[in-house]
Tab-separated table of C-alpha atoms in Angstrom:
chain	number	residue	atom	x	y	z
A	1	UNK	CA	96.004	15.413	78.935
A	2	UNK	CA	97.952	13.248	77.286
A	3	UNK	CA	98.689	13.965	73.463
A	4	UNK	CA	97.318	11.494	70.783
A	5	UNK	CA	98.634	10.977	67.219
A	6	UNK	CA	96.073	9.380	64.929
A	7	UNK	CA	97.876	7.038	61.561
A	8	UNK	CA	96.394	5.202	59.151
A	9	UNK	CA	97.316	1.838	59.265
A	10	UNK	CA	97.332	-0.895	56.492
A	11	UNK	CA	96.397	-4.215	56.863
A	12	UNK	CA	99.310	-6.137	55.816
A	13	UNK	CA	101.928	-3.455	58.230
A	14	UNK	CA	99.063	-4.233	60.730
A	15	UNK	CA	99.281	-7.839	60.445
A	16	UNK	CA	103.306	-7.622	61.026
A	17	UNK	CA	102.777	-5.526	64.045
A	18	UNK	CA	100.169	-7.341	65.755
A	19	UNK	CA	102.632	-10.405	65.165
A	20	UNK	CA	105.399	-8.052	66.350
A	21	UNK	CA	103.679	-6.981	69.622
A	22	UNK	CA	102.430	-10.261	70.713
A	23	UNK	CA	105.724	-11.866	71.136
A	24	UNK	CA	107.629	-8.500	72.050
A	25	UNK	CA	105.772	-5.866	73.306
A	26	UNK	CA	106.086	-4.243	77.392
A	27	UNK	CA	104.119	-1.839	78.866
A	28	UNK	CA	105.591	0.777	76.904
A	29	UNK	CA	104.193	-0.147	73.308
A	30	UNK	CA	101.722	1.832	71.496
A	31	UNK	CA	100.172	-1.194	69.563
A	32	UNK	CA	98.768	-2.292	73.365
A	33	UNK	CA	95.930	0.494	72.630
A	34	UNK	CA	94.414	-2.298	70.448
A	35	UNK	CA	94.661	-4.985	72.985
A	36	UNK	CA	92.318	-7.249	71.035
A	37	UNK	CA	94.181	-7.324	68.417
A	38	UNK	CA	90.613	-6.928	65.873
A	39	UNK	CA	92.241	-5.042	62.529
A	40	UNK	CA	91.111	-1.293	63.269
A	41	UNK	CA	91.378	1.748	60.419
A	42	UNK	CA	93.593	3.580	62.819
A	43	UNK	CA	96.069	3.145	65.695
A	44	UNK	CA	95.920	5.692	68.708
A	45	UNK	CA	99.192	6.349	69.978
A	46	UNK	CA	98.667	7.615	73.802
A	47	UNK	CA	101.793	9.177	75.526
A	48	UNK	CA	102.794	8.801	78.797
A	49	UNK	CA	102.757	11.408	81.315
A	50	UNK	CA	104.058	11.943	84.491
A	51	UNK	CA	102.697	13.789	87.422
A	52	UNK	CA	103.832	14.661	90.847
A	53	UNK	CA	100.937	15.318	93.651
A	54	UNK	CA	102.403	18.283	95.725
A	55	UNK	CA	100.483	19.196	99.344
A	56	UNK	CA	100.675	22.591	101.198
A	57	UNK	CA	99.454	23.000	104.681
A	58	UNK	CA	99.766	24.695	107.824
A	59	UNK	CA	102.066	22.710	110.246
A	60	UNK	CA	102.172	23.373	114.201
A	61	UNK	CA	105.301	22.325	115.564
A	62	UNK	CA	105.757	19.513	113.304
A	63	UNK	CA	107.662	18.835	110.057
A	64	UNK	CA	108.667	16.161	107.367
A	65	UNK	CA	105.000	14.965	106.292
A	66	UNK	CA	104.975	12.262	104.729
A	67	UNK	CA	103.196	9.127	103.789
A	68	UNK	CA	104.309	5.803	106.246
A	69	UNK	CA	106.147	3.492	103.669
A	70	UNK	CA	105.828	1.491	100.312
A	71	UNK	CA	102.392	-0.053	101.708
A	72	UNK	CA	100.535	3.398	101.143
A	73	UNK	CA	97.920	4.150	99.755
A	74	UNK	CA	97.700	7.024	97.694
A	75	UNK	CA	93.398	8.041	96.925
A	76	UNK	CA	92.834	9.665	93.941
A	77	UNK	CA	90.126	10.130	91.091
A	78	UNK	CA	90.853	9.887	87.369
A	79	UNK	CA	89.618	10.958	84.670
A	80	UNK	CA	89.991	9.234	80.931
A	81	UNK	CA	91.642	11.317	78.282
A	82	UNK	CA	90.473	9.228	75.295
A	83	UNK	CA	86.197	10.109	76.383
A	84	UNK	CA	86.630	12.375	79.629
A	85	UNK	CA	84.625	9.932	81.995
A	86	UNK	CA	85.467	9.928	85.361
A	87	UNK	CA	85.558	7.719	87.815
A	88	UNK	CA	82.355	7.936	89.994
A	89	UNK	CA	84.479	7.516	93.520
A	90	UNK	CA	87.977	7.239	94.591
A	91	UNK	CA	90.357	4.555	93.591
A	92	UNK	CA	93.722	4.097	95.597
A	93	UNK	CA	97.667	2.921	94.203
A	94	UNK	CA	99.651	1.291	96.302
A	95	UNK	CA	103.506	0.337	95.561
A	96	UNK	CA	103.127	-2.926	96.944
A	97	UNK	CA	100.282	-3.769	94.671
A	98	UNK	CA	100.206	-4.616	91.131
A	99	UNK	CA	97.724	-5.643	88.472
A	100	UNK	CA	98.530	-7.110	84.752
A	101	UNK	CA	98.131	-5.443	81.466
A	102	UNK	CA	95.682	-7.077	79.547
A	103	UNK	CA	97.473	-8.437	75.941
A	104	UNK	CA	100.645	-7.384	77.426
A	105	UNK	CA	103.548	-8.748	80.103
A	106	UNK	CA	103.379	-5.504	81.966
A	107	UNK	CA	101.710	-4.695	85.231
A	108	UNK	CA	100.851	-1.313	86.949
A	109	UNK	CA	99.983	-0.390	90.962
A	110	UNK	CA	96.694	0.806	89.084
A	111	UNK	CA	94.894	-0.783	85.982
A	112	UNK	CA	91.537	1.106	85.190
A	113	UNK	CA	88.853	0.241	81.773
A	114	UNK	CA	86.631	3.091	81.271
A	115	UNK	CA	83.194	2.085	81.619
A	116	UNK	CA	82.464	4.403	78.677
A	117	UNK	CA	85.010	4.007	75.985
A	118	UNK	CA	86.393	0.454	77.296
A	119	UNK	CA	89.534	1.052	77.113
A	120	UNK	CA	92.339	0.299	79.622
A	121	UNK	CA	93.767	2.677	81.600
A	122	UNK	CA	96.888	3.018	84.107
A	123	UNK	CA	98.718	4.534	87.025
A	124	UNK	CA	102.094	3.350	88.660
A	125	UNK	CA	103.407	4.656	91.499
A	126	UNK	CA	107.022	5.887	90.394
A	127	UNK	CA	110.055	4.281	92.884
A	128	UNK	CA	112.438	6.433	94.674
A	129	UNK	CA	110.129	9.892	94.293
A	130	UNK	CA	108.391	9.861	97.742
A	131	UNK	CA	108.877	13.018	99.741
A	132	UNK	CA	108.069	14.797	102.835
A	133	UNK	CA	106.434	18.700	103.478
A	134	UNK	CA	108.767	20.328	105.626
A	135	UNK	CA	107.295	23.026	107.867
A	136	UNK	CA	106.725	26.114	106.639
A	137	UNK	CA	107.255	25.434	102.548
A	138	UNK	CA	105.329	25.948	99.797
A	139	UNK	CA	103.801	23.100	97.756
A	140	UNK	CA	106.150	20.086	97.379
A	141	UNK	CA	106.230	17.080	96.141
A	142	UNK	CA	104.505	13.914	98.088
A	143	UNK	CA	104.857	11.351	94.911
A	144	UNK	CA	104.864	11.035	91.497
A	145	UNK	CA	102.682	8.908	89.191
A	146	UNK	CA	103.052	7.735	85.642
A	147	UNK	CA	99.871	8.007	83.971
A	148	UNK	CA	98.628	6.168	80.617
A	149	UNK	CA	95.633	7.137	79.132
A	150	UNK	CA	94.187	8.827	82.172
A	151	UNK	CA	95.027	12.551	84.014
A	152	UNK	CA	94.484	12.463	88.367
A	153	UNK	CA	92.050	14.820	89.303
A	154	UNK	CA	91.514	15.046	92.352
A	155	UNK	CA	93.289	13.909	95.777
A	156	UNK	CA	91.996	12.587	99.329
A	157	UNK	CA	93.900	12.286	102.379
A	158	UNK	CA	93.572	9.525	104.645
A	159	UNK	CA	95.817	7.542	106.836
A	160	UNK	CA	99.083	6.307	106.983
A	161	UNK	CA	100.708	9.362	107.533
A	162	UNK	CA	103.471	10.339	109.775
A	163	UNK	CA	105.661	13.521	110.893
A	164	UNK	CA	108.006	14.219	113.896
A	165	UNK	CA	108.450	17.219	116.314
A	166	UNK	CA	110.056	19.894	114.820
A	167	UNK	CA	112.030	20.580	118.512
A	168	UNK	CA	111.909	17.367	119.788
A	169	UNK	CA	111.966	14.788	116.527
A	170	UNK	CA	109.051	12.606	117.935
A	171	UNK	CA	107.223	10.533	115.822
A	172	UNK	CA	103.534	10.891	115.264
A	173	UNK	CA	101.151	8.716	113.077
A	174	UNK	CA	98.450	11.051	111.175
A	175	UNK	CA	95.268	10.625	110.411
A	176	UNK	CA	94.194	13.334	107.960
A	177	UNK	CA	90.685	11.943	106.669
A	178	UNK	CA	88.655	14.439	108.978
A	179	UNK	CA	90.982	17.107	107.175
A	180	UNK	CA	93.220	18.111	110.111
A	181	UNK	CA	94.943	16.829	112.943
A	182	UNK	CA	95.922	17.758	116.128
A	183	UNK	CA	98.271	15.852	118.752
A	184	UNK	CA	100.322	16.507	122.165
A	185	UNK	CA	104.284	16.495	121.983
A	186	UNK	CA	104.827	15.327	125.555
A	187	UNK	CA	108.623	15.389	125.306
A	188	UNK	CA	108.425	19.352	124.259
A	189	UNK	CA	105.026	19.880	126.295
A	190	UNK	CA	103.367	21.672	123.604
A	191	UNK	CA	100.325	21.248	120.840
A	192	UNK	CA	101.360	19.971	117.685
A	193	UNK	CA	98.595	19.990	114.575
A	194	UNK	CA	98.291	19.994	110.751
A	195	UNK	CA	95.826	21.930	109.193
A	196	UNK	CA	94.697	23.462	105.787
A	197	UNK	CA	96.599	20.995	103.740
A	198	UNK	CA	96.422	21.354	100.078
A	199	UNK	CA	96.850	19.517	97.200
A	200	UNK	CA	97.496	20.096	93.609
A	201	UNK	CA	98.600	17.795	90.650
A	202	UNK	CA	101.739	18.799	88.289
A	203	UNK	CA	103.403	17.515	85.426
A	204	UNK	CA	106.983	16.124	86.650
């Protein structure tokens, strides 16, 4: 979870920052936790985190897994570190889709408020750290997220992604929202499958 520092704040340095943040402040400030801008007795300062979803599975005659391109979408459930709700079903990031920041000019793939606490949540899909499973590995690294204000839970595989022959380098689309797959490489005459794949979430 991400780590919180709690500091009295006094009205008139409150006043200047409010000021401050309206005109100046990017996704990256720490007044944006009071988005309304109402004078609170404290402002919560949430770091960001980052974290890499890594897969493991059992490949037949195929390698490079991978998800299809920037129009992906990635399934996932969150949970929110300010109150610990969850959300009740799975929510997706794409890289090709972004939302605004409320009381901010930023935007993220993913913008979440917690039906419990209220308070708005994110997830961006980092650019330039999509990867592939080669056969045979142990976990590696699919994507990585930056996370504010919420921690990924859990993972669910769907479609939209592809792999090649590991003899004959063709290119199959997968489907893994039954769990596994299973295809025919004509041009090497032989079965080709993924199965058991696993997922886990890691700081980056």
């Amino acid at each position: 979870p991400a780590a919180k520092l709690v500091v009295s704040v006094p009205f008139s340095l409150w006043l200047c920052a409010a000021a401050w943040s309206r005109s100046n402040c990017t996704g990256d400030s720490p007044f944006l936790e009071s988005s309304a801008f109402s004078y609170p007795s404290v402002f919560i300062f949430s770091t960001m985190v980052k974290l890499a979803l890594q897969v493991k599975a059992n490949l037949e005659n195929v390698t490079n897994l991978k998800s299809s391109g920037e129009d992906f979408r990635w399934y996932m459930k969150a949970k929110c570190v300010n109150c610990g709700e969850a959300t009740p079903s799975f929510i997706y990031a794409c890289e090709l889709e972004k939302s605004s920041i409320r009381g901010s000019r930023g935007e993220a793939n993913v913008v979440i408020k917690c039906k419990l606490c209220s308070r708005e949540n994110s997830i961006d899909i980092l650019p330039g750290t999509r990867g592939a499973y080669k056969a045979d590995s142990d976990f590696q690294t699919l994507v990585v997220f930056e996370c504010r204000g919420v921690e990924l839970t859990d993972f669910s595989p769907r479609v939209g992604f592809t792999c090649e022959g590991i003899d004959s380098g063709a290119p199959f689309e997968v489907d893994l929202s039954e769990g596994d797959w299973v295809d025919f490489d004509e041009r090497a005459s032989t079965s080709v499958g993924v199965f058991e794949l696993e997922h886990r979430f890691v700081r980056a």
